[in-house]
Short mmCIF file of C-alpha atoms (C1' of nucleotides) in Angstrom, two decimals:
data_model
loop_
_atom_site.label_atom_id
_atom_site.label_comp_id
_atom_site.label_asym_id
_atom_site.label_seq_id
_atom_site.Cartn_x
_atom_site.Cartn_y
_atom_site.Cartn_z
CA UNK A 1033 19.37 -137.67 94.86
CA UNK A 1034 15.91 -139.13 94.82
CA UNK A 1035 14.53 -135.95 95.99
CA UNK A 1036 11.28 -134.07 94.90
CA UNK A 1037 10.60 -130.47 93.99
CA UNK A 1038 6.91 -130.10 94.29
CA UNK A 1039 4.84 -127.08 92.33
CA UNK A 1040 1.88 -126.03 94.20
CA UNK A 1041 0.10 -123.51 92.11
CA UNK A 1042 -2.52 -120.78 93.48
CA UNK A 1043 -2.28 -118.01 96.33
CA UNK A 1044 0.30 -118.90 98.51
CA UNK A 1045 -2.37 -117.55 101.61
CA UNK A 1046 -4.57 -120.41 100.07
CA UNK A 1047 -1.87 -123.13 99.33
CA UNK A 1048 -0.12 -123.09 102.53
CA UNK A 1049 -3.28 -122.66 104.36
CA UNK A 1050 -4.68 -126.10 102.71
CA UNK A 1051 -0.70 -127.68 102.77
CA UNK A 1052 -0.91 -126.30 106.72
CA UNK A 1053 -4.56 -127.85 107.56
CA UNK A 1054 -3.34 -131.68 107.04
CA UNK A 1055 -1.73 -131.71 110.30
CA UNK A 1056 1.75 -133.29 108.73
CA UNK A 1057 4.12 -130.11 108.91
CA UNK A 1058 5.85 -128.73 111.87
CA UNK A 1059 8.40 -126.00 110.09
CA UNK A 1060 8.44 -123.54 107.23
CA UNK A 1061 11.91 -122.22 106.21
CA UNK A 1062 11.85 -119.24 103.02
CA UNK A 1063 14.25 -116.89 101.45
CA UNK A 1064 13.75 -113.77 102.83
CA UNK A 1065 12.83 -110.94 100.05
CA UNK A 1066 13.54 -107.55 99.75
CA UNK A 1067 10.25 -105.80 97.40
CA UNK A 1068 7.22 -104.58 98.96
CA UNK A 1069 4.71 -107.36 97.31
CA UNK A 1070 6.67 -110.51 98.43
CA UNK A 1071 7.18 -109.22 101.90
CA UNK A 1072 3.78 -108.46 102.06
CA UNK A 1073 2.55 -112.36 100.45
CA UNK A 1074 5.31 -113.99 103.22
CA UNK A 1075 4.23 -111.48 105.86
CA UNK A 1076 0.57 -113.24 104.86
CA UNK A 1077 2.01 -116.84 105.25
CA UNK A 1078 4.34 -115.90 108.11
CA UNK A 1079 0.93 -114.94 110.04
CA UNK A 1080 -0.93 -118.14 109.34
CA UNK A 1081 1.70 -120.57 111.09
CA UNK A 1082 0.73 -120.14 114.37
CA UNK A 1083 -3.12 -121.33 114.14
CA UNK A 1084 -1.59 -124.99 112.75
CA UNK A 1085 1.97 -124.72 115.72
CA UNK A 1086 4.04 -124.56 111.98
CA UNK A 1087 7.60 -122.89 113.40
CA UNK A 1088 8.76 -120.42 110.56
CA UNK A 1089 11.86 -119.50 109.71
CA UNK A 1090 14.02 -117.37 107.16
CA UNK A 1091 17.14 -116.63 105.91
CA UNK A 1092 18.73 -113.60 103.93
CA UNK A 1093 20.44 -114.98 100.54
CA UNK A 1094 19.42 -113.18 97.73
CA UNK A 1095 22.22 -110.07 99.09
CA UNK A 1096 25.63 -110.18 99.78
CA UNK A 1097 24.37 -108.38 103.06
CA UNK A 1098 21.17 -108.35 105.15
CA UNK A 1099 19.87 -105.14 104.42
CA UNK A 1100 19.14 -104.39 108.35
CA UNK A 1101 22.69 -104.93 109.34
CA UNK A 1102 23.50 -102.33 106.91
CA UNK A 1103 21.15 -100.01 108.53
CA UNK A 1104 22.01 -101.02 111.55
CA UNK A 1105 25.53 -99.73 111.05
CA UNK A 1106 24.60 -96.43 109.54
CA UNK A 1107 22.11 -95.69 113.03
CA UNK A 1108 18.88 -96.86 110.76
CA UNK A 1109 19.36 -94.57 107.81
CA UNK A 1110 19.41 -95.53 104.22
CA UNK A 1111 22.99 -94.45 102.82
CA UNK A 1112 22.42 -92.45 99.82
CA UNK A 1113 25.92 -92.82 97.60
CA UNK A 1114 27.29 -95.65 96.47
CA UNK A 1115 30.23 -94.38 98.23
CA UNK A 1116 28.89 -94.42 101.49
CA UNK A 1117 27.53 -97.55 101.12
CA UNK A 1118 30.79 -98.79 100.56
CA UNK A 1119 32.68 -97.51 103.22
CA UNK A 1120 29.85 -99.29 105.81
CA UNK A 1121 30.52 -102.80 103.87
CA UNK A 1122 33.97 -102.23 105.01
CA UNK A 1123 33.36 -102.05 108.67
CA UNK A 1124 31.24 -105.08 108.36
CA UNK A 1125 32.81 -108.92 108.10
CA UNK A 1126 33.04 -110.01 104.48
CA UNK A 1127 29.40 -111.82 103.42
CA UNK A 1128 28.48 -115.41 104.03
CA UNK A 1129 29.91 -118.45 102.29
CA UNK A 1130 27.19 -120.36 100.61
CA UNK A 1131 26.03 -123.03 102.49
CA UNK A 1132 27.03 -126.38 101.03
CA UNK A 1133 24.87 -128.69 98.65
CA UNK A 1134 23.08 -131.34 100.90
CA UNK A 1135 24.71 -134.94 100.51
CA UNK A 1136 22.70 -138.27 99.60
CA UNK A 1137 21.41 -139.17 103.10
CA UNK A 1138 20.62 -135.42 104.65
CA UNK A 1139 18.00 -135.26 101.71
CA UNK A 1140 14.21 -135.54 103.54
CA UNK A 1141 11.93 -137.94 101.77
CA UNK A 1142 7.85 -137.98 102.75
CA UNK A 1143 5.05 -139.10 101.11
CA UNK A 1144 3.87 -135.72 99.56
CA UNK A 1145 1.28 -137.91 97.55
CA UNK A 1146 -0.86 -139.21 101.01
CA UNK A 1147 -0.74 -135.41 102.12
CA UNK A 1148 -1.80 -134.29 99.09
CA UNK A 1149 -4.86 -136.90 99.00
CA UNK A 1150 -5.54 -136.27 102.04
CA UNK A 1151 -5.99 -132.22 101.67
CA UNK A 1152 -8.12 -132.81 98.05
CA UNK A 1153 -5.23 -131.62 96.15
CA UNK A 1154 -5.73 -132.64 92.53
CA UNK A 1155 -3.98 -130.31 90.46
CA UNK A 1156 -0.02 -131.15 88.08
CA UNK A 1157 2.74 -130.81 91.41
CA UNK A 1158 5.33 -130.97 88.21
CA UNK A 1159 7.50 -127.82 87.01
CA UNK A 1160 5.05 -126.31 84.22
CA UNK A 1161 6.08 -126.71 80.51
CA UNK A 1162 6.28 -123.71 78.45
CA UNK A 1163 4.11 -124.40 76.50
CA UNK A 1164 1.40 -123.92 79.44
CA UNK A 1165 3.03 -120.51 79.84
CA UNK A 1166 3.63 -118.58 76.66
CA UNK A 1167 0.78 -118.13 74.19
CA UNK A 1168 2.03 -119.75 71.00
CA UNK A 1169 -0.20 -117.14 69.04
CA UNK A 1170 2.59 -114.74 70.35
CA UNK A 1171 5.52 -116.93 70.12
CA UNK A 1172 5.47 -117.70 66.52
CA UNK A 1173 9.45 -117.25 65.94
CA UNK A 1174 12.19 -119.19 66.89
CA UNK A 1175 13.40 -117.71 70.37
CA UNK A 1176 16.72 -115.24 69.75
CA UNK A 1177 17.62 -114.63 73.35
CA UNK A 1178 21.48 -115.40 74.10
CA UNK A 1179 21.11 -116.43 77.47
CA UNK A 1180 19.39 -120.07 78.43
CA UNK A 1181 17.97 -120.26 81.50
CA UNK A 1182 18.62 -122.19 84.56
CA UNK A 1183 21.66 -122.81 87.00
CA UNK A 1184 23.86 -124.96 84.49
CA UNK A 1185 24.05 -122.80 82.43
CA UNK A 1186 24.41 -120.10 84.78
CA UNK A 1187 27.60 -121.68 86.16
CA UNK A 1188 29.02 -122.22 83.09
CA UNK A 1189 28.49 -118.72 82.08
CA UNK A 1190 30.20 -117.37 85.50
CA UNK A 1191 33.14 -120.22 85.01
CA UNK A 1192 34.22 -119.39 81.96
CA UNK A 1193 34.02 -115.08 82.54
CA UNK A 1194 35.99 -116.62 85.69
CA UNK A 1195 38.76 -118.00 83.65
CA UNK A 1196 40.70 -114.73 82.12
CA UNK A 1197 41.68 -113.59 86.07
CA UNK A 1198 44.33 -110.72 85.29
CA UNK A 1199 40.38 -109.45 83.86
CA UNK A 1200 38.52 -110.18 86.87
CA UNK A 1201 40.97 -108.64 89.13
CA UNK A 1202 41.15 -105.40 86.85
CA UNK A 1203 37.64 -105.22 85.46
CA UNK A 1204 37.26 -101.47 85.49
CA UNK A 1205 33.54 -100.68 84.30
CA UNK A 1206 33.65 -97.31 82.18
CA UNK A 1207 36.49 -99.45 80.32
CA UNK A 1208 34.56 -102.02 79.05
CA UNK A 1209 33.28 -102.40 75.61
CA UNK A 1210 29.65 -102.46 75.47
CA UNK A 1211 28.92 -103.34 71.77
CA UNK A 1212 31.34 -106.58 71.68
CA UNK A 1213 29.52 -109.86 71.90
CA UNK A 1214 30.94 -113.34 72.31
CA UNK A 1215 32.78 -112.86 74.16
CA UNK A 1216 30.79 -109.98 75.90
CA UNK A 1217 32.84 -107.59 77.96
CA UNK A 1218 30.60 -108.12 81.25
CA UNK A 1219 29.86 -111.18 83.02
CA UNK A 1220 26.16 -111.31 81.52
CA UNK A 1221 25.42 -112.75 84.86
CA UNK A 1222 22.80 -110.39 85.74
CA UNK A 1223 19.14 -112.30 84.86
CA UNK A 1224 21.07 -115.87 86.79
CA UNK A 1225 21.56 -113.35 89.89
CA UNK A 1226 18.18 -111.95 89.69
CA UNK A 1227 16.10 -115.46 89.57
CA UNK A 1228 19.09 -117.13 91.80
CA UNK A 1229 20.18 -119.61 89.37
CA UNK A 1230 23.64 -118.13 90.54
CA UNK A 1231 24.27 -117.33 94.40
CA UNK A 1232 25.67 -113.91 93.97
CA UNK A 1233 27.30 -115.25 97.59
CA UNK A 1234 28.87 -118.45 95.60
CA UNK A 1235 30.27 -115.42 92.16
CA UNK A 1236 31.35 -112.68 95.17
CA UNK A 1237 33.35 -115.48 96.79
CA UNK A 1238 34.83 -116.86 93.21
CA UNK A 1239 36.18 -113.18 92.44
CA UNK A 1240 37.14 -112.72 95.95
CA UNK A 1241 39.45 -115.67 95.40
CA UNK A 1242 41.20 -114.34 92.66
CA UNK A 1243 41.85 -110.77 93.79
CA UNK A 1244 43.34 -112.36 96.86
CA UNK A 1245 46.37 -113.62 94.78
CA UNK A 1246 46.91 -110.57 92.55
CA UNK A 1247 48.98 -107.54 93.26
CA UNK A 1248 47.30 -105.50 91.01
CA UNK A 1249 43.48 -104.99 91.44
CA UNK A 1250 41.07 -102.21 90.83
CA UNK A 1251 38.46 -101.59 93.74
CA UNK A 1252 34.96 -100.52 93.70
CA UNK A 1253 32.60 -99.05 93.01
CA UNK A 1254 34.29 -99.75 89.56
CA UNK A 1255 35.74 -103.02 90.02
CA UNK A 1256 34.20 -106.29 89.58
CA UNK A 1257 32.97 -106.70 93.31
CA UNK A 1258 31.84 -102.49 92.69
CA UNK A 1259 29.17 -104.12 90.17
CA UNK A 1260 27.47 -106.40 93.26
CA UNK A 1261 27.80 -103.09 95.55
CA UNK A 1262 25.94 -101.34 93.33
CA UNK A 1263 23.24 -104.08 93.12
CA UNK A 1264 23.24 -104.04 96.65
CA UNK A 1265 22.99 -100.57 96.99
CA UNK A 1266 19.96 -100.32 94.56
CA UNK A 1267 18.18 -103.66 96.72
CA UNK A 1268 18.83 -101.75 100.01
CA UNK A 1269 18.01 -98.15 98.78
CA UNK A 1270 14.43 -100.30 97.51
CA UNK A 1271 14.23 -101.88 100.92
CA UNK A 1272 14.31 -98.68 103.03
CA UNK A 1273 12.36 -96.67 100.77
CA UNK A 1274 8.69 -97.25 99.76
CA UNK A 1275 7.29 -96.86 96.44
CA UNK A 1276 10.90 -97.16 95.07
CA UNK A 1277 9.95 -97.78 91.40
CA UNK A 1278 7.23 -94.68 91.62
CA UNK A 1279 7.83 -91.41 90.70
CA UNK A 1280 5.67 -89.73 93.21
CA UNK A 1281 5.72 -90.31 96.93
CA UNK A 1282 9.66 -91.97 96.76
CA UNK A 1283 12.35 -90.48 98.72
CA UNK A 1284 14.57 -91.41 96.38
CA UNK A 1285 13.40 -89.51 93.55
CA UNK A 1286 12.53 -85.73 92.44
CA UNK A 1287 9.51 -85.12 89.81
CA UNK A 1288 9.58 -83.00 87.08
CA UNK A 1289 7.38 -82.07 84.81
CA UNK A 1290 7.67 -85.04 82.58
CA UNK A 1291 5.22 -85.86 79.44
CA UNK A 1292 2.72 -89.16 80.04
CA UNK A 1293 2.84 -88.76 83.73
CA UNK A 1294 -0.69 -90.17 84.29
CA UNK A 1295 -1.02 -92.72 82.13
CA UNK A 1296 -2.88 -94.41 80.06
CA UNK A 1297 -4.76 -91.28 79.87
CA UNK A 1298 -8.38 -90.91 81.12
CA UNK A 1299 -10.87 -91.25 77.89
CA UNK A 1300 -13.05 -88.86 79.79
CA UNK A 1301 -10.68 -86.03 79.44
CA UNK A 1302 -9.04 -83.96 76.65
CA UNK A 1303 -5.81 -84.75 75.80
CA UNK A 1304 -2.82 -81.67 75.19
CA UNK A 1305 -1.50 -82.09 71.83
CA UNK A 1306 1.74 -82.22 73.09
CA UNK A 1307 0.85 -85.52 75.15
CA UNK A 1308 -0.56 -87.62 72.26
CA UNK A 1309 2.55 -86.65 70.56
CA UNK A 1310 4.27 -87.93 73.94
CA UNK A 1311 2.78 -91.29 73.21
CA UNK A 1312 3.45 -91.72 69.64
CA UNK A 1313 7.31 -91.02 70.69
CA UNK A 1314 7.11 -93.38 72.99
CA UNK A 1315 5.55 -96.39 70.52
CA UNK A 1316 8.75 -95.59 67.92
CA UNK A 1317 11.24 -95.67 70.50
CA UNK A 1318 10.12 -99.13 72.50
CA UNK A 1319 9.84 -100.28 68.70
CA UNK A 1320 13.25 -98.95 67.79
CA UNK A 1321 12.08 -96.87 65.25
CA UNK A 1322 13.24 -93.00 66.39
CA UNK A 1323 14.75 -92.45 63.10
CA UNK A 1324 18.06 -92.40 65.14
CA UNK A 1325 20.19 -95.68 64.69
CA UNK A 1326 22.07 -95.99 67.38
CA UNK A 1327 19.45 -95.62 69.62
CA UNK A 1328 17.09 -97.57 67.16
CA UNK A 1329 19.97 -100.50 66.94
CA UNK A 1330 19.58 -100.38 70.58
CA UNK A 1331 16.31 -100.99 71.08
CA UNK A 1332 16.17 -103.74 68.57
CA UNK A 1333 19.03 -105.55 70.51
CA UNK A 1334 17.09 -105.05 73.51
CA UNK A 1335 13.67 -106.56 72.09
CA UNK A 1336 15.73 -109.59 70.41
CA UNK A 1337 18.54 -110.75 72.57
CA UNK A 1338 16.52 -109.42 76.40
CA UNK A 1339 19.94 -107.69 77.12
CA UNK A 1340 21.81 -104.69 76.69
CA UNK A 1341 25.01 -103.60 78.62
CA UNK A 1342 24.50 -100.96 80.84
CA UNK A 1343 26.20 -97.86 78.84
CA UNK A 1344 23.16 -98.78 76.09
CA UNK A 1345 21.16 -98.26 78.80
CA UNK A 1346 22.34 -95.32 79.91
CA UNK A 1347 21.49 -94.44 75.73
CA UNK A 1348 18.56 -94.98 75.52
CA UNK A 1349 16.82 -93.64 79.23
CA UNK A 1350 18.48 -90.55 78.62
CA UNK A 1351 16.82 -90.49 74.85
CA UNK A 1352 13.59 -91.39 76.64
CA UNK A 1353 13.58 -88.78 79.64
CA UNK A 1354 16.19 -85.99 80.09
CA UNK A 1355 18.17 -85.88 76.94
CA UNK A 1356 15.06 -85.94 73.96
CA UNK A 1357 12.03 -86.74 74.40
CA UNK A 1358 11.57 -85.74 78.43
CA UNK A 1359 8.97 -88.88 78.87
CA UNK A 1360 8.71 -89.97 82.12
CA UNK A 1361 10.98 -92.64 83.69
CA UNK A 1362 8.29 -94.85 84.65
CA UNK A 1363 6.81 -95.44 81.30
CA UNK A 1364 10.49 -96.55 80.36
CA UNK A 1365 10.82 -98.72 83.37
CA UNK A 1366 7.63 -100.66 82.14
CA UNK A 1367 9.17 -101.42 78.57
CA UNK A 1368 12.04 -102.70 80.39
CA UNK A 1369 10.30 -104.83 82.88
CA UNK A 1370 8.88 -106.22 79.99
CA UNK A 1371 11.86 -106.79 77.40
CA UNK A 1372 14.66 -107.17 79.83
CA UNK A 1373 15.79 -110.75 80.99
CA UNK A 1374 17.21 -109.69 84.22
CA UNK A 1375 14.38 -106.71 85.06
CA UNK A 1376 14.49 -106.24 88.53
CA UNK A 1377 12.40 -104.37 90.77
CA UNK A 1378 15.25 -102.47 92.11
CA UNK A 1379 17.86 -102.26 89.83
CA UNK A 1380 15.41 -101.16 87.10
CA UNK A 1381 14.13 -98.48 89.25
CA UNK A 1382 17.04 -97.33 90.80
CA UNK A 1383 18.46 -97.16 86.85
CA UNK A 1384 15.73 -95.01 85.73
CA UNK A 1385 15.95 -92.83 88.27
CA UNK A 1386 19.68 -92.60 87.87
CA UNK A 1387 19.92 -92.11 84.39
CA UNK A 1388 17.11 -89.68 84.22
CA UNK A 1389 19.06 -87.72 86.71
CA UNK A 1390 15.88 -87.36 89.22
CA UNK A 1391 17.49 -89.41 92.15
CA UNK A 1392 19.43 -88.22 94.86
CA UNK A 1393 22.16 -90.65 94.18
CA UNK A 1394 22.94 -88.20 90.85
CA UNK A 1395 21.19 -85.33 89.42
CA UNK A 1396 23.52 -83.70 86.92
CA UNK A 1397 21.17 -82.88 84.25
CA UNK A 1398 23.42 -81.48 81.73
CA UNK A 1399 25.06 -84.31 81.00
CA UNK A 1400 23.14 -85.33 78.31
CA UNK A 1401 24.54 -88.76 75.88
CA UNK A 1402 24.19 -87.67 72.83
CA UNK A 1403 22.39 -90.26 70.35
CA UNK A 1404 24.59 -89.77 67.62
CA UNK A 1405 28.26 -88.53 69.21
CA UNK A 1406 28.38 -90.96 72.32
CA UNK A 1407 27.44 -94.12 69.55
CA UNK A 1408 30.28 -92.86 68.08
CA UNK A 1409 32.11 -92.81 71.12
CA UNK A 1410 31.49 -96.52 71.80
CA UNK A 1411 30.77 -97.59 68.69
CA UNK A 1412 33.42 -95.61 65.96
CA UNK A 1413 32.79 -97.95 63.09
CA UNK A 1414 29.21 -98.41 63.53
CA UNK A 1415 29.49 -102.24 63.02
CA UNK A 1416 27.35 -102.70 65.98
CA UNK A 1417 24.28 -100.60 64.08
CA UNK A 1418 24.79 -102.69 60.44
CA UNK A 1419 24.37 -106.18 63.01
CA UNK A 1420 21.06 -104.52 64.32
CA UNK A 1421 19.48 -102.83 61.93
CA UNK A 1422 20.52 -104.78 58.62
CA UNK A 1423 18.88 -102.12 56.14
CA UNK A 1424 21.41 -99.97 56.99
CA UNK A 1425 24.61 -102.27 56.34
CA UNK A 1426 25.61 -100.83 53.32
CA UNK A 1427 26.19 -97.00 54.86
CA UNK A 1428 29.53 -96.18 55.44
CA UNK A 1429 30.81 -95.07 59.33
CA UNK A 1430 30.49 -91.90 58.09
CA UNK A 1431 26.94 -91.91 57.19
CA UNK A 1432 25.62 -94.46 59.37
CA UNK A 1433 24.91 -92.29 62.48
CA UNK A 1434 23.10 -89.71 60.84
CA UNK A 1435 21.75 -91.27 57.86
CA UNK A 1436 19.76 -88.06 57.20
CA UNK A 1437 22.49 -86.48 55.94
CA UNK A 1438 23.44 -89.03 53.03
CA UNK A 1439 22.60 -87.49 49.64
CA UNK A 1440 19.44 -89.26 48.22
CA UNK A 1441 21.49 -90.69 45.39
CA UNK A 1442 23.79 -92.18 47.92
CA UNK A 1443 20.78 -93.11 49.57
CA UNK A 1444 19.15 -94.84 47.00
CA UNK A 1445 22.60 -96.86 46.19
CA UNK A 1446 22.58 -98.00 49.80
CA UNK A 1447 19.37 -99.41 49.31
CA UNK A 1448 18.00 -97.51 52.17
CA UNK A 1449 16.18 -94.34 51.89
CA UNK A 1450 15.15 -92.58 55.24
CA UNK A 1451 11.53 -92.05 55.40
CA UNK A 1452 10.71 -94.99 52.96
CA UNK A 1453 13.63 -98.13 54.62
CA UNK A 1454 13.96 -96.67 57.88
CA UNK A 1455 12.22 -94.13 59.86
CA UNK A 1456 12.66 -90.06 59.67
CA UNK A 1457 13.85 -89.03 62.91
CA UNK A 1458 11.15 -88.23 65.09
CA UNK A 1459 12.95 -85.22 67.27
CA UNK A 1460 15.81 -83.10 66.48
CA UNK A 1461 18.12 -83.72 69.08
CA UNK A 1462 20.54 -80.66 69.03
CA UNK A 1463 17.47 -78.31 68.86
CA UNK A 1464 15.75 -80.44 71.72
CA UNK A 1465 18.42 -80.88 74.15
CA UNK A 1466 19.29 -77.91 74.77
CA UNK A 1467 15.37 -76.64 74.94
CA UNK A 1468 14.99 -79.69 77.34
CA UNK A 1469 18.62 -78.69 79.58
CA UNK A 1470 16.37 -75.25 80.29
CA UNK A 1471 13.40 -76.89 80.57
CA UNK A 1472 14.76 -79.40 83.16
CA UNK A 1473 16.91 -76.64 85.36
CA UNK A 1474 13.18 -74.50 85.62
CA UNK A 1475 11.64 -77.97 86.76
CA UNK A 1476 14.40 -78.44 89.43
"C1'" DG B 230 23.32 -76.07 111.28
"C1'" DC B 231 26.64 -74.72 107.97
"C1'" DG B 232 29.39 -75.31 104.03
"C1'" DC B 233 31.84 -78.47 101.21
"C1'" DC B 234 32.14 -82.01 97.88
"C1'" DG B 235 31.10 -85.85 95.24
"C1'" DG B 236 28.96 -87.98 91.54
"C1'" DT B 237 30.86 -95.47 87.80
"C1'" DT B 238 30.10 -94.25 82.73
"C1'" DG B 239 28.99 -86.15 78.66
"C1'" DA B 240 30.82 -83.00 74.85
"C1'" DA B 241 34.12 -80.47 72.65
"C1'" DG B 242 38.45 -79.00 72.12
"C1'" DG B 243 42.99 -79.34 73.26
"C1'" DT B 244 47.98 -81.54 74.05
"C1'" DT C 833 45.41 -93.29 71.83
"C1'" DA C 834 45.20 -91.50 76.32
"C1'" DC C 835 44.41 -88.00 79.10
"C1'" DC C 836 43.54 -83.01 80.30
"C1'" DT C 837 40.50 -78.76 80.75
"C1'" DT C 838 36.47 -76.33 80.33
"C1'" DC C 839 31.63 -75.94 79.94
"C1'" DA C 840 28.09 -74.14 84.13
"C1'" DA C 841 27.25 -74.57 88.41
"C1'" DC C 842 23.54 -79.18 90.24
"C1'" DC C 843 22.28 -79.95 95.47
"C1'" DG C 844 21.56 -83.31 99.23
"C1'" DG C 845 24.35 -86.16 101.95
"C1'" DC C 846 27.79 -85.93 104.91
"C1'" DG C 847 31.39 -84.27 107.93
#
DNA sequence: GCGCCGGTTGAAGGT
DNA sequence: TACCTTCAACCGGCG
């Protein structure tokens, strides 16, 4: 529409200081954020408008729900279910509709290029190139991620999960499949909603729609519209509560004694034995190589395709923390951050937590996913491992979860043997877990 | 302030 | 295949 997007790059304090000093801008409008770091930068910016008369205003968007009207309806405390958070929605009006796209004519044109001379700004004002963002020396392979980036392809993602609506109006999370791919059993929307190529305002209102017309529905928190509660839940539970992704000083969590809690260590001091062990388990399992192959098939997913669906998730934190190798949650939260597509300061914290069973949203510590039994669970032919790990394709379903326990002339058929093709296992999980259960209940 | 109950998503063994 | 019970008893939010 003949419009411009302009990229200033630097400190915002900076930038918008220098945009502010050339006299030619009267109003700032932002998206307001939720995390302690970008409140704090537009807090910063906020500040600054008054010295050049700039009015500033901002909006809530990112939510389905302004987080203070939530509070605001529970008398200013932070609800701590999902449950409860629920039943507050309901005495609230249903969310905002998006606001409309702006038609050819309502579209502001000025000349950003006599502003921009004028304030000595001499640096690209273009969207940067990848190439000016990702060290090739690190990217030599062809990308493998699934998911493309950006709101086309966004919307044509949530359209076509959109299409099959007796499935949208019965979606019914612990039912869904989490190994299937194409299609996937989830709406893979996540890392759209967490950069807002997708409004999640524009996909509640799109499932809204449908349940409307359908007699049979299911209702949250396991429904379809249960997924965005839970996302809200986890953005206002971050909101209200500082140092949300920390383990110490958060209100939403409870510490226990966990392994590589202050870390990296100190090169001054001695390290336990027990620690540097700590450390090596945690290389193998961000590296998928535990010696366990679900978990390891997992991992490898995760560091390829940048997604997992949740109930892998749920596998592998509870490997990490409570179930084997009792590492703290934050070290896992990191890998994430790094490896997931849609890693989100919230959600990834409120998971970890979750999982781990430290928050106060759930804490039952002895239920502990088994690495080999729940793979079998939700993967019972163990097609999902021979897609991941490849070395292992020619194991049959009986074998494939515990390769250990294949006979080394079996083993050497396969064309896999464990400790030379793929990793011994480095804990044994029925001795561990159920040192760890005790371990954990003392630590409570 | 007391006591109840709920928790998206375990495992094993059963019908 | 789907669903039930038991395991052991969490513990803070909520009524």
């Amino acid at each position: 529409m003949g419009s411009k997007l302009i990229v200033l790059r630097g400190s915002p304090l900076e930038v918008f200081d220098l945009l502010f000093s050339s006299g030619k801008f009267t109003n700032l409008f932002y998206e307001k954020d939720t995390e302690p770091l970008p409140l704090k930068r537009d807090k910063e910016v906020e500040e600054l408008c008054p010295k050049y008369q700039v009015t500033s205003k901002s909006f809530f968007g990112r939510t389905l729900y302004n987080p203070e009207d939530i509070l605001a309806h529970n008398n200013g405390v932070c609800p701590g279910h999902v449950t409860k958070f629920i039943s507050i929605t309901n005495k609230l009006p249903k969310c905002q509709e998006c606001v409309r796209e702006p038609q050819k004519g309502e579209i502001i044109n000025f000349n950003i290029e006599e502003i921009l001379e004028k304030i000595k700004y001499t640096k690209p004002i273009s969207v940067p190139k990848v190439d000016e963002l990702v060290d090739k020396n690190l990217n030599e392979q062809e990308p493998t991620h699934i998911l493309k980036g950006g709101e086309t392809e966004g919307l044509k993602l949530m359209f076509e999960f959109l299409k099959d609506e007796d499935k949208i109006a019965t979606f019914d999370k612990p039912k869904t499949n989490p190994v299937i791919s194409n299609p996937c059993s989830t709406s893979m929307l996540s890392p759209y909603l967490k950069y807002g190529a997708v409004s999640v305002r524009n996909f509640y209102h799109k499932i809204d729609e449908i349940i409307k017309q359908k007699k049979k529905y299911t209702r949250p928190p396991n429904s379809l519209i249960g997924q965005l509660f839970w996302r809200e839940f986890y953005y206002l539970n971050a909101y209200s509560r500082p140092n949300f992704n920390c383990l110490k000083n958060n209100s939403a969590c409870k510490v226990v004694d966990w392994y590589l809690i202050d870390y990296p260590f100190d090169n001054n001091q001695e390290i336990p034995e027990e620690e540097l062990q700590a450390e090596k388990n945690l290389k193998a399992w961000a590296e998928g190589k535990t010696g366990y192959p679900w978990i390891d098939a997992i991992m490898t997913q995760l560091r390829k395709e940048g997604w997992i669906h949740h109930y892998l998730r749920q596998s592998v934190v509870c490997f990490l923390s409570k179930g084997d190798l009792y590492i703290n949650w934050e070290r896992g939260q990191e890998v994430f951050e790094e490896l997931l597509l849609d890693a989100d300061y919230a959600l990834n914290a409120g998971n970890w937590m979750m999982l781990s069973s430290t928050s106060i949203f759930f804490f039952s510590y002895f239920r502990i996913s088994s690495p080999i039994t729940y793979g079998k669970k939700l993967d019972p032919s163990g097609d999902y491992i021979r897609k991941h790990l490849p070395q292992l394709r020619k194991y049959p379903t009986e074998f494939i979860f515990e390769p250990w326990t294949a006979p080394i002339e079996l083993q050497e058929e396969w064309g896999c043997i464990v400790g030379k093709d793929y990793p011994e296992r480095i804990i044994n999980h029925k001795v561990t877990s159920l040192n760890k259960k005790l371990i954990f209940k003392k630590s409570y």
